[in-house]
Amino acid sequence: VATLQGKIKALAEKKGPAFQKLKKEHGDDSLGEVTVNMCIGGARGIKCLVSETSLLDPMEGIRYRGRTLEECNQQLPKASATSKVGLPEASFWLLLTDEIPTDAEVKALNEELHKRATLPESTTKLIDSLPKDMHPMTQLSMGLLSLQPTSSFQKNYRSGTMKKTDYWVHVLDDSLSLVAQISPLAARIFRNVYFDGKHIPADPSLDWAGNYAHMLGVNNSEAFKDITRLYLMLHADHEGGNVSAHTTHLVGSALSDPYLSYSAGVNGLAGPLHGLANQECLRWLKNTHATLGGKEPTIDELTKFAKDTLASGKVIPGFGHGVLRKTDPRYMIQRDFAEANFPDDPLFKLANACYKAIPPVLEATGKVKNPWPNVDALSGTCMQYYNLDQEDYYTVVFAVSRSLGCMSNMVWSRLMGLPIERPKSVTVDWLVNHVDWS
Ligand code: NMX
Ligand code: MLT
Protein backbone atom coordinates (compact mmCIF):
# COMPACT_ATOMS: atom_id res chain seq x y z
CA VAL A 1 0.00 0.00 0.00
CA ALA A 2 2.83 2.40 0.87
CA THR A 3 4.41 1.93 -2.59
CA LEU A 4 1.09 2.52 -4.32
CA GLN A 5 0.39 5.57 -2.14
CA GLY A 6 3.84 6.97 -2.87
CA LYS A 7 3.44 6.57 -6.62
CA ILE A 8 -0.03 8.14 -6.66
CA LYS A 9 1.20 11.05 -4.55
CA ALA A 10 4.21 11.60 -6.82
CA LEU A 11 1.96 11.63 -9.90
CA ALA A 12 -0.43 14.08 -8.23
CA GLU A 13 2.49 16.37 -7.38
CA LYS A 14 3.65 16.21 -10.99
CA LYS A 15 0.20 16.98 -12.39
CA GLY A 16 -0.95 19.39 -9.67
CA PRO A 17 0.60 22.65 -10.95
CA ALA A 18 -0.97 22.36 -14.43
CA PHE A 19 -4.36 21.60 -12.84
CA GLN A 20 -4.13 24.60 -10.49
CA LYS A 21 -2.98 26.84 -13.35
CA LEU A 22 -5.93 25.68 -15.49
CA LYS A 23 -8.34 26.49 -12.68
CA LYS A 24 -6.78 29.89 -12.02
CA GLU A 25 -5.92 31.15 -15.48
CA HIS A 26 -8.32 29.35 -17.86
CA GLY A 27 -11.34 28.69 -15.69
CA ASP A 28 -13.57 30.78 -17.95
CA ASP A 29 -12.36 29.36 -21.30
CA SER A 30 -15.13 27.74 -23.37
CA LEU A 31 -15.17 24.03 -24.23
CA GLY A 32 -18.04 24.46 -26.70
CA GLU A 33 -21.67 25.41 -26.64
CA VAL A 34 -24.51 23.41 -25.12
CA THR A 35 -27.36 22.88 -27.57
CA VAL A 36 -31.00 22.06 -26.86
CA ASN A 37 -30.44 18.52 -28.20
CA MET A 38 -27.55 18.02 -25.77
CA CYS A 39 -29.76 19.16 -22.93
CA ILE A 40 -32.66 16.84 -23.78
CA GLY A 41 -30.45 14.10 -25.24
CA GLY A 42 -28.76 12.59 -22.23
CA ALA A 43 -25.99 15.24 -22.08
CA ARG A 44 -24.37 13.52 -25.08
CA GLY A 45 -21.15 15.27 -26.12
CA ILE A 46 -21.07 17.86 -23.33
CA LYS A 47 -17.56 17.97 -21.86
CA CYS A 48 -18.36 18.50 -18.21
CA LEU A 49 -16.55 15.74 -16.31
CA VAL A 50 -12.93 15.08 -15.44
CA SER A 51 -11.85 11.47 -15.36
CA GLU A 52 -8.10 11.02 -15.17
CA THR A 53 -7.80 7.29 -15.70
CA SER A 54 -8.87 6.82 -19.31
CA LEU A 55 -10.06 8.63 -22.43
CA LEU A 56 -12.39 7.34 -25.16
CA ASP A 57 -11.88 8.21 -28.81
CA PRO A 58 -14.95 7.54 -31.02
CA MET A 59 -12.84 5.80 -33.69
CA GLU A 60 -9.89 4.38 -31.79
CA GLY A 61 -11.61 3.24 -28.59
CA ILE A 62 -10.47 3.49 -25.01
CA ARG A 63 -6.95 4.23 -23.77
CA TYR A 64 -6.00 3.48 -20.18
CA ARG A 65 -3.68 6.32 -19.15
CA GLY A 66 -2.81 6.91 -22.79
CA ARG A 67 -2.32 3.24 -23.73
CA THR A 68 -4.60 1.39 -26.15
CA LEU A 69 -5.99 -1.93 -24.98
CA GLU A 70 -3.66 -3.77 -27.39
CA GLU A 71 -0.73 -1.96 -25.77
CA CYS A 72 -2.05 -2.77 -22.30
CA ASN A 73 -2.40 -6.42 -23.24
CA GLN A 74 1.18 -6.49 -24.48
CA GLN A 75 2.81 -4.39 -21.79
CA LEU A 76 1.05 -5.44 -18.57
CA PRO A 77 2.58 -8.32 -16.58
CA LYS A 78 1.13 -11.78 -17.25
CA ALA A 79 0.10 -14.62 -14.94
CA SER A 80 2.64 -16.99 -16.50
CA ALA A 81 5.19 -17.26 -19.30
CA THR A 82 2.57 -18.88 -21.51
CA SER A 83 -0.27 -16.39 -20.95
CA LYS A 84 -0.76 -13.67 -23.55
CA VAL A 85 -3.20 -11.66 -21.42
CA GLY A 86 -2.26 -8.54 -19.45
CA LEU A 87 -3.41 -8.95 -15.83
CA PRO A 88 -6.43 -6.81 -14.88
CA GLU A 89 -5.04 -6.02 -11.43
CA ALA A 90 -1.98 -4.67 -13.25
CA SER A 91 -4.37 -2.39 -15.17
CA PHE A 92 -5.70 -1.23 -11.77
CA TRP A 93 -2.15 -0.24 -10.87
CA LEU A 94 -1.77 1.51 -14.23
CA LEU A 95 -5.06 3.42 -13.84
CA LEU A 96 -4.02 4.54 -10.36
CA THR A 97 -0.38 5.43 -11.02
CA ASP A 98 0.13 5.93 -14.78
CA GLU A 99 2.85 3.26 -14.57
CA ILE A 100 3.06 -0.31 -15.85
CA PRO A 101 3.83 -2.30 -12.70
CA THR A 102 6.75 -4.72 -12.50
CA ASP A 103 6.09 -8.42 -11.93
CA ALA A 104 7.19 -7.94 -8.31
CA GLU A 105 4.75 -5.04 -7.82
CA VAL A 106 1.85 -7.08 -9.20
CA LYS A 107 2.83 -9.99 -6.96
CA ALA A 108 2.84 -7.68 -3.92
CA LEU A 109 -0.51 -6.18 -5.00
CA ASN A 110 -2.00 -9.67 -5.27
CA GLU A 111 -0.70 -10.56 -1.79
CA GLU A 112 -2.34 -7.40 -0.45
CA LEU A 113 -5.63 -8.23 -2.22
CA HIS A 114 -5.62 -11.77 -0.83
CA LYS A 115 -5.11 -10.37 2.70
CA ARG A 116 -8.13 -8.09 2.30
CA ALA A 117 -10.44 -10.60 0.61
CA THR A 118 -12.23 -12.04 3.64
CA LEU A 119 -15.94 -11.26 3.80
CA PRO A 120 -17.43 -10.48 7.22
CA GLU A 121 -19.97 -12.97 8.54
CA SER A 122 -22.69 -10.31 8.33
CA THR A 123 -22.16 -10.20 4.54
CA THR A 124 -22.00 -13.96 3.95
CA LYS A 125 -25.14 -14.44 6.08
CA LEU A 126 -27.02 -11.77 4.16
CA ILE A 127 -25.97 -13.12 0.75
CA ASP A 128 -26.76 -16.72 1.73
CA SER A 129 -30.23 -15.66 2.86
CA LEU A 130 -31.24 -14.04 -0.44
CA PRO A 131 -33.77 -15.76 -2.71
CA LYS A 132 -32.04 -17.70 -5.49
CA ASP A 133 -34.26 -16.06 -8.09
CA MET A 134 -33.16 -12.55 -7.11
CA HIS A 135 -31.04 -11.24 -10.00
CA PRO A 136 -27.30 -11.68 -9.30
CA MET A 137 -26.71 -7.94 -9.90
CA THR A 138 -29.25 -7.05 -7.20
CA GLN A 139 -27.46 -9.45 -4.87
CA LEU A 140 -24.10 -7.90 -5.72
CA SER A 141 -25.33 -4.39 -5.04
CA MET A 142 -26.77 -5.52 -1.67
CA GLY A 143 -23.56 -7.36 -0.84
CA LEU A 144 -21.51 -4.22 -1.51
CA LEU A 145 -23.84 -2.17 0.70
CA SER A 146 -23.52 -4.74 3.46
CA LEU A 147 -19.73 -4.18 3.40
CA GLN A 148 -20.18 -0.42 3.86
CA PRO A 149 -19.80 -0.47 7.67
CA THR A 150 -16.19 -1.61 7.12
CA SER A 151 -15.35 1.58 5.18
CA SER A 152 -12.27 3.33 6.48
CA PHE A 153 -13.36 6.59 4.76
CA GLN A 154 -16.73 6.52 6.49
CA LYS A 155 -15.20 5.78 9.93
CA ASN A 156 -12.59 8.49 9.62
CA TYR A 157 -15.07 11.07 8.33
CA ARG A 158 -17.33 10.34 11.25
CA SER A 159 -14.50 10.66 13.74
CA GLY A 160 -14.08 14.27 12.60
CA THR A 161 -10.30 14.03 12.45
CA MET A 162 -9.76 13.39 8.74
CA LYS A 163 -8.28 16.29 6.79
CA LYS A 164 -9.62 17.01 3.28
CA THR A 165 -6.12 16.38 1.91
CA ASP A 166 -6.24 12.87 3.39
CA TYR A 167 -9.59 11.84 1.90
CA TRP A 168 -7.92 10.05 -0.99
CA VAL A 169 -5.75 7.93 1.34
CA HIS A 170 -8.85 6.43 2.92
CA VAL A 171 -10.62 6.09 -0.43
CA LEU A 172 -7.56 4.18 -1.67
CA ASP A 173 -7.66 1.98 1.42
CA ASP A 174 -11.35 1.20 0.81
CA SER A 175 -10.77 0.75 -2.92
CA LEU A 176 -8.18 -1.95 -2.31
CA SER A 177 -10.54 -3.73 0.07
CA LEU A 178 -13.52 -3.40 -2.26
CA VAL A 179 -11.56 -4.78 -5.23
CA ALA A 180 -10.29 -7.62 -3.00
CA GLN A 181 -13.76 -8.43 -1.62
CA ILE A 182 -15.81 -8.11 -4.80
CA SER A 183 -14.48 -11.33 -6.39
CA PRO A 184 -15.24 -13.67 -3.44
CA LEU A 185 -18.58 -11.87 -3.04
CA ALA A 186 -19.40 -12.36 -6.74
CA ALA A 187 -18.26 -16.00 -6.62
CA ARG A 188 -20.39 -16.63 -3.54
CA ILE A 189 -23.48 -15.26 -5.31
CA PHE A 190 -22.74 -17.50 -8.31
CA ARG A 191 -22.30 -20.66 -6.25
CA ASN A 192 -25.43 -19.88 -4.18
CA VAL A 193 -27.62 -19.29 -7.22
CA TYR A 194 -26.39 -22.05 -9.51
CA PHE A 195 -24.61 -24.64 -7.32
CA ASP A 196 -26.69 -24.93 -4.15
CA GLY A 197 -24.23 -22.93 -2.09
CA LYS A 198 -21.35 -25.37 -2.57
CA HIS A 199 -18.49 -22.89 -2.34
CA ILE A 200 -14.94 -23.26 -3.58
CA PRO A 201 -12.25 -21.85 -1.27
CA ALA A 202 -9.91 -19.17 -2.65
CA ASP A 203 -6.46 -20.21 -3.85
CA PRO A 204 -3.98 -17.65 -2.48
CA SER A 205 -1.33 -18.77 -4.97
CA LEU A 206 -3.45 -17.40 -7.83
CA ASP A 207 -3.71 -13.90 -9.26
CA TRP A 208 -6.88 -11.82 -8.63
CA ALA A 209 -8.71 -12.82 -11.84
CA GLY A 210 -7.35 -16.38 -11.96
CA ASN A 211 -8.60 -16.90 -8.42
CA TYR A 212 -12.02 -15.49 -9.32
CA ALA A 213 -12.24 -17.95 -12.24
CA HIS A 214 -11.16 -20.73 -9.86
CA MET A 215 -13.87 -19.81 -7.30
CA LEU A 216 -16.59 -19.82 -9.98
CA GLY A 217 -15.76 -23.49 -10.36
CA VAL A 218 -17.14 -24.12 -13.85
CA ASN A 219 -13.87 -24.90 -15.57
CA ASN A 220 -10.41 -25.65 -14.19
CA SER A 221 -8.48 -24.92 -17.38
CA GLU A 222 -5.84 -22.24 -17.75
CA ALA A 223 -7.77 -21.08 -20.85
CA PHE A 224 -10.82 -20.20 -18.71
CA LYS A 225 -8.58 -18.30 -16.29
CA ASP A 226 -7.12 -16.45 -19.27
CA ILE A 227 -10.47 -15.48 -20.77
CA THR A 228 -11.55 -14.26 -17.31
CA ARG A 229 -8.34 -12.20 -17.05
CA LEU A 230 -8.97 -10.78 -20.51
CA TYR A 231 -12.62 -9.98 -19.74
CA LEU A 232 -11.65 -8.22 -16.50
CA MET A 233 -8.83 -6.27 -18.16
CA LEU A 234 -10.97 -5.11 -21.10
CA HIS A 235 -13.98 -3.94 -19.06
CA ALA A 236 -12.05 -2.12 -16.32
CA ASP A 237 -12.61 1.47 -17.47
CA HIS A 238 -14.37 3.41 -20.24
CA GLU A 239 -13.75 7.05 -19.29
CA GLY A 240 -16.07 8.91 -16.92
CA GLY A 241 -19.39 9.44 -18.70
CA ASN A 242 -20.72 5.88 -18.97
CA VAL A 243 -23.56 5.16 -16.54
CA SER A 244 -21.63 3.04 -14.01
CA ALA A 245 -18.58 5.32 -13.84
CA HIS A 246 -20.64 8.48 -13.83
CA THR A 247 -22.99 7.20 -11.12
CA THR A 248 -20.09 6.13 -8.91
CA HIS A 249 -18.47 9.52 -9.43
CA LEU A 250 -21.70 11.44 -8.77
CA VAL A 251 -22.51 9.58 -5.56
CA GLY A 252 -18.87 9.83 -4.44
CA SER A 253 -18.93 13.59 -5.03
CA ALA A 254 -21.30 13.88 -2.05
CA LEU A 255 -18.48 12.22 -0.04
CA SER A 256 -20.40 8.97 0.14
CA ASP A 257 -17.80 6.26 0.70
CA PRO A 258 -16.60 3.81 -2.01
CA TYR A 259 -19.05 1.04 -0.99
CA LEU A 260 -22.11 3.34 -1.20
CA SER A 261 -20.80 4.84 -4.43
CA TYR A 262 -19.92 1.64 -6.24
CA SER A 263 -23.10 -0.12 -5.16
CA ALA A 264 -24.95 2.72 -6.91
CA GLY A 265 -22.70 2.34 -9.96
CA VAL A 266 -23.51 -1.39 -10.07
CA ASN A 267 -27.23 -0.55 -10.10
CA GLY A 268 -26.65 1.51 -13.24
CA LEU A 269 -24.56 -1.24 -14.82
CA ALA A 270 -27.53 -3.58 -14.27
CA GLY A 271 -29.60 -1.73 -16.88
CA PRO A 272 -30.14 -3.42 -20.29
CA LEU A 273 -28.86 -0.41 -22.26
CA HIS A 274 -25.58 -0.59 -20.30
CA GLY A 275 -23.93 -3.69 -18.76
CA LEU A 276 -26.95 -5.99 -18.85
CA ALA A 277 -26.66 -5.96 -22.65
CA ASN A 278 -24.14 -8.84 -22.42
CA GLN A 279 -26.79 -11.04 -20.78
CA GLU A 280 -29.43 -9.90 -23.28
CA CYS A 281 -27.11 -10.47 -26.21
CA LEU A 282 -26.33 -14.06 -25.28
CA ARG A 283 -30.02 -14.69 -24.72
CA TRP A 284 -30.75 -13.25 -28.17
CA LEU A 285 -28.06 -15.44 -29.77
CA LYS A 286 -29.27 -18.57 -27.96
CA ASN A 287 -32.89 -17.92 -28.98
CA THR A 288 -31.87 -17.40 -32.59
CA HIS A 289 -29.74 -20.54 -32.51
CA ALA A 290 -32.59 -22.59 -31.02
CA THR A 291 -35.20 -21.22 -33.44
CA LEU A 292 -32.99 -22.27 -36.33
CA GLY A 293 -32.78 -25.77 -34.85
CA GLY A 294 -29.06 -25.37 -34.21
CA LYS A 295 -28.10 -25.04 -37.88
CA GLU A 296 -25.83 -22.30 -39.18
CA PRO A 297 -27.97 -19.30 -40.15
CA THR A 298 -27.86 -17.58 -43.49
CA ILE A 299 -27.39 -13.81 -43.56
CA ASP A 300 -30.97 -13.50 -44.87
CA GLU A 301 -32.36 -15.44 -41.89
CA LEU A 302 -30.41 -13.27 -39.46
CA THR A 303 -31.51 -10.10 -41.20
CA LYS A 304 -35.10 -11.20 -40.67
CA PHE A 305 -34.47 -11.95 -36.96
CA ALA A 306 -32.89 -8.53 -36.52
CA LYS A 307 -35.78 -6.78 -38.29
CA ASP A 308 -38.30 -8.72 -36.16
CA THR A 309 -36.49 -7.59 -32.99
CA LEU A 310 -36.69 -3.95 -34.08
CA ALA A 311 -40.34 -4.36 -35.11
CA SER A 312 -41.18 -5.68 -31.64
CA GLY A 313 -39.89 -2.39 -30.22
CA LYS A 314 -36.69 -3.80 -28.73
CA VAL A 315 -33.07 -2.79 -29.26
CA ILE A 316 -30.59 -5.30 -30.68
CA PRO A 317 -28.34 -5.95 -27.69
CA GLY A 318 -24.59 -5.65 -28.19
CA PHE A 319 -24.85 -3.15 -31.05
CA GLY A 320 -24.58 0.63 -31.00
CA HIS A 321 -22.79 2.99 -28.64
CA GLY A 322 -23.15 6.43 -27.07
CA VAL A 323 -19.64 7.52 -28.10
CA LEU A 324 -17.94 4.90 -30.29
CA ARG A 325 -18.47 5.26 -34.03
CA LYS A 326 -16.90 2.03 -35.24
CA THR A 327 -16.58 -1.56 -34.02
CA ASP A 328 -15.55 -1.56 -30.37
CA PRO A 329 -11.84 -2.52 -30.12
CA ARG A 330 -12.81 -4.63 -27.08
CA TYR A 331 -15.03 -6.65 -29.42
CA MET A 332 -12.12 -7.12 -31.84
CA ILE A 333 -9.75 -8.30 -29.07
CA GLN A 334 -12.32 -10.85 -27.87
CA ARG A 335 -12.89 -11.90 -31.48
CA ASP A 336 -9.16 -12.54 -31.95
CA PHE A 337 -9.16 -14.63 -28.76
CA ALA A 338 -12.16 -16.64 -29.95
CA GLU A 339 -10.66 -17.10 -33.43
CA ALA A 340 -7.50 -18.47 -31.84
CA ASN A 341 -9.18 -20.69 -29.25
CA PHE A 342 -12.62 -21.82 -30.45
CA PRO A 343 -13.18 -20.85 -34.11
CA ASP A 344 -15.75 -23.63 -34.62
CA ASP A 345 -17.98 -22.88 -31.64
CA PRO A 346 -21.56 -22.59 -32.99
CA LEU A 347 -22.38 -19.43 -31.01
CA PHE A 348 -19.13 -17.79 -32.11
CA LYS A 349 -20.02 -18.59 -35.72
CA LEU A 350 -23.46 -17.12 -35.12
CA ALA A 351 -21.95 -13.98 -33.58
CA ASN A 352 -19.71 -13.65 -36.65
CA ALA A 353 -22.71 -13.94 -38.93
CA CYS A 354 -24.46 -11.24 -36.86
CA TYR A 355 -21.46 -8.99 -37.46
CA LYS A 356 -22.31 -9.19 -41.16
CA ALA A 357 -26.11 -9.14 -40.94
CA ILE A 358 -27.00 -6.66 -38.19
CA PRO A 359 -25.15 -3.41 -39.06
CA PRO A 360 -27.00 -2.97 -42.40
CA VAL A 361 -30.34 -3.50 -40.62
CA LEU A 362 -29.48 -0.85 -38.04
CA GLU A 363 -28.12 1.50 -40.71
CA ALA A 364 -31.37 1.17 -42.65
CA THR A 365 -33.30 2.66 -39.71
CA GLY A 366 -31.58 5.94 -40.53
CA LYS A 367 -31.31 6.89 -36.87
CA VAL A 368 -28.77 4.56 -35.23
CA LYS A 369 -25.51 6.53 -34.99
CA ASN A 370 -23.26 3.49 -34.64
CA PRO A 371 -24.50 0.23 -36.19
CA TRP A 372 -21.39 -1.72 -35.15
CA PRO A 373 -21.01 -4.22 -32.29
CA ASN A 374 -19.86 -3.19 -28.83
CA VAL A 375 -18.04 -5.26 -26.20
CA ASP A 376 -21.25 -6.97 -25.04
CA ALA A 377 -21.82 -8.63 -28.43
CA LEU A 378 -19.11 -11.21 -27.77
CA SER A 379 -18.20 -11.35 -24.07
CA GLY A 380 -20.96 -13.86 -23.25
CA THR A 381 -20.07 -16.02 -26.26
CA CYS A 382 -16.50 -16.24 -24.94
CA MET A 383 -17.66 -17.19 -21.45
CA GLN A 384 -20.23 -19.82 -22.50
CA TYR A 385 -17.56 -21.72 -24.44
CA TYR A 386 -15.80 -22.37 -21.10
CA ASN A 387 -19.07 -23.53 -19.39
CA LEU A 388 -19.99 -20.18 -17.86
CA ASP A 389 -23.33 -20.23 -19.65
CA GLN A 390 -25.55 -18.79 -16.90
CA GLU A 391 -26.14 -15.55 -18.78
CA ASP A 392 -28.00 -13.82 -15.94
CA TYR A 393 -24.63 -13.78 -14.19
CA TYR A 394 -22.62 -12.07 -16.96
CA THR A 395 -23.10 -8.50 -15.80
CA VAL A 396 -21.66 -9.46 -12.41
CA VAL A 397 -18.38 -10.34 -14.16
CA PHE A 398 -18.54 -6.89 -15.81
CA ALA A 399 -19.11 -5.32 -12.38
CA VAL A 400 -16.12 -7.14 -10.85
CA SER A 401 -14.01 -5.62 -13.62
CA ARG A 402 -15.51 -2.12 -13.58
CA SER A 403 -14.67 -1.80 -9.87
CA LEU A 404 -11.06 -1.26 -11.01
CA GLY A 405 -11.85 1.84 -13.06
CA CYS A 406 -14.52 3.28 -10.79
CA MET A 407 -12.34 2.94 -7.71
CA SER A 408 -9.24 4.38 -9.41
CA ASN A 409 -11.33 7.33 -10.49
CA MET A 410 -12.67 7.88 -7.03
CA VAL A 411 -9.16 8.01 -5.59
CA TRP A 412 -8.25 10.66 -8.17
CA SER A 413 -11.45 12.66 -7.67
CA ARG A 414 -10.70 13.01 -3.97
CA LEU A 415 -7.02 13.67 -4.64
CA MET A 416 -7.92 16.52 -6.99
CA GLY A 417 -10.46 17.85 -4.52
CA LEU A 418 -13.27 17.75 -7.10
CA PRO A 419 -16.46 19.29 -5.69
CA ILE A 420 -19.95 17.91 -5.28
CA GLU A 421 -21.49 17.42 -8.73
CA ARG A 422 -24.51 19.60 -9.38
CA PRO A 423 -25.30 20.36 -13.04
CA LYS A 424 -28.11 22.81 -13.80
CA SER A 425 -31.47 21.44 -14.92
CA VAL A 426 -34.16 23.42 -16.72
CA THR A 427 -37.81 22.87 -17.58
CA VAL A 428 -39.24 22.51 -21.09
CA ASP A 429 -40.97 25.89 -20.58
CA TRP A 430 -37.59 27.41 -19.78
CA LEU A 431 -36.19 25.98 -23.02
CA VAL A 432 -39.19 27.23 -25.01
CA ASN A 433 -38.67 30.71 -23.61
CA HIS A 434 -34.92 30.74 -24.21
CA VAL A 435 -34.59 29.62 -27.83
CA ASP A 436 -34.71 32.05 -30.72
CA TRP A 437 -37.97 31.21 -32.63
CA SER A 438 -37.52 33.90 -35.29
N1 NMX B 1 -30.94 -1.52 -31.62
C1 NMX B 1 -32.04 -0.79 -31.93
N2 NMX B 1 -32.09 0.55 -31.88
C2 NMX B 1 -30.95 1.19 -31.56
C3 NMX B 1 -29.75 0.50 -31.27
C4 NMX B 1 -29.79 -0.91 -31.31
N3 NMX B 1 -28.72 -1.66 -30.99
N4 NMX B 1 -28.80 1.41 -30.98
C5 NMX B 1 -29.39 2.63 -31.08
N5 NMX B 1 -30.69 2.49 -31.42
C6 NMX B 1 -31.69 3.55 -31.56
C7 NMX B 1 -31.88 4.25 -30.22
O1 NMX B 1 -32.74 3.49 -29.37
C8 NMX B 1 -32.44 5.59 -30.66
O2 NMX B 1 -33.80 5.39 -30.99
P1 NMX B 1 -34.91 6.50 -30.64
O3 NMX B 1 -34.43 7.77 -31.28
O4 NMX B 1 -36.17 5.95 -31.22
O5 NMX B 1 -34.94 6.62 -29.15
C9 NMX B 1 -31.66 5.86 -31.95
O6 NMX B 1 -31.23 4.57 -32.42
C10 NMX B 1 -30.47 6.77 -31.79
O7 NMX B 1 -29.64 6.23 -30.78
P2 NMX B 1 -28.05 6.48 -30.80
O8 NMX B 1 -27.84 7.96 -30.70
O9 NMX B 1 -27.44 5.78 -31.94
O10 NMX B 1 -27.58 5.72 -29.49
P3 NMX B 1 -27.60 6.23 -27.96
O11 NMX B 1 -26.35 6.96 -27.70
O12 NMX B 1 -28.88 6.93 -27.63
O13 NMX B 1 -27.62 4.83 -27.19
C11 NMX B 1 -26.94 2.60 -26.74
C12 NMX B 1 -26.49 4.02 -27.13
C13 NMX B 1 -25.71 1.75 -26.46
C14 NMX B 1 -27.78 2.69 -25.46
C15 NMX B 1 -27.78 2.01 -27.90
O14 NMX B 1 -26.97 1.87 -29.04
C16 NMX B 1 -28.43 0.67 -27.56
O15 NMX B 1 -29.51 0.66 -26.99
N6 NMX B 1 -27.75 -0.48 -27.89
C17 NMX B 1 -28.22 -1.78 -27.51
C18 NMX B 1 -27.91 -2.06 -26.06
C19 NMX B 1 -26.43 -2.25 -25.85
O16 NMX B 1 -25.77 -2.98 -26.56
N7 NMX B 1 -25.90 -1.59 -24.80
C20 NMX B 1 -24.50 -1.84 -24.40
C21 NMX B 1 -23.59 -0.62 -24.53
C22 NMX B 1 -22.21 -0.98 -24.10
N8 NMX B 1 -22.12 -1.25 -22.66
O17 NMX B 1 -21.48 -2.21 -22.28
O18 NMX B 1 -22.63 -0.49 -21.84
C1 MLT C 1 -18.90 0.94 -21.09
O1 MLT C 1 -17.95 0.14 -21.14
O2 MLT C 1 -19.13 1.61 -20.07
C2 MLT C 1 -19.84 1.01 -22.25
O3 MLT C 1 -19.20 0.79 -23.46
C3 MLT C 1 -20.77 2.17 -22.24
C4 MLT C 1 -20.20 3.54 -22.44
O4 MLT C 1 -19.01 3.78 -22.57
O5 MLT C 1 -21.05 4.47 -22.50
PDB file of C-alpha atoms and ligand atoms in Angstrom, residues 56 238 242 274 321 330 398 402, ligand 2:
ATOM      1  CA  LEU A  56     -12.386   7.340 -25.162  1.00  0.00           C
ATOM      2  CA  HIS A 238     -14.373   3.410 -20.237  1.00  0.00           C
ATOM      3  CA  ASN A 242     -20.725   5.880 -18.971  1.00  0.00           C
ATOM      4  CA  HIS A 274     -25.576  -0.593 -20.297  1.00  0.00           C
ATOM      5  CA  HIS A 321     -22.794   2.994 -28.641  1.00  0.00           C
ATOM      6  CA  ARG A 330     -12.806  -4.630 -27.080  1.00  0.00           C
ATOM      7  CA  PHE A 398     -18.543  -6.894 -15.808  1.00  0.00           C
ATOM      8  CA  ARG A 402     -15.506  -2.120 -13.579  1.00  0.00           C
TER       9      ARG A 402
HETATM   10  C1  MLT B   2     -18.901   0.940 -21.086  1.00  0.00           C
HETATM   11  O1  MLT B   2     -17.951   0.135 -21.137  1.00  0.00           O
HETATM   12  O2  MLT B   2     -19.133   1.610 -20.065  1.00  0.00           O
HETATM   13  C2  MLT B   2     -19.835   1.006 -22.248  1.00  0.00           C
HETATM   14  O3  MLT B   2     -19.200   0.787 -23.459  1.00  0.00           O
HETATM   15  C3  MLT B   2     -20.769   2.172 -22.239  1.00  0.00           C
HETATM   16  C4  MLT B   2     -20.200   3.544 -22.442  1.00  0.00           C
HETATM   17  O4  MLT B   2     -19.012   3.776 -22.570  1.00  0.00           O
HETATM   18  O5  MLT B   2     -21.052   4.472 -22.498  1.00  0.00           O
END
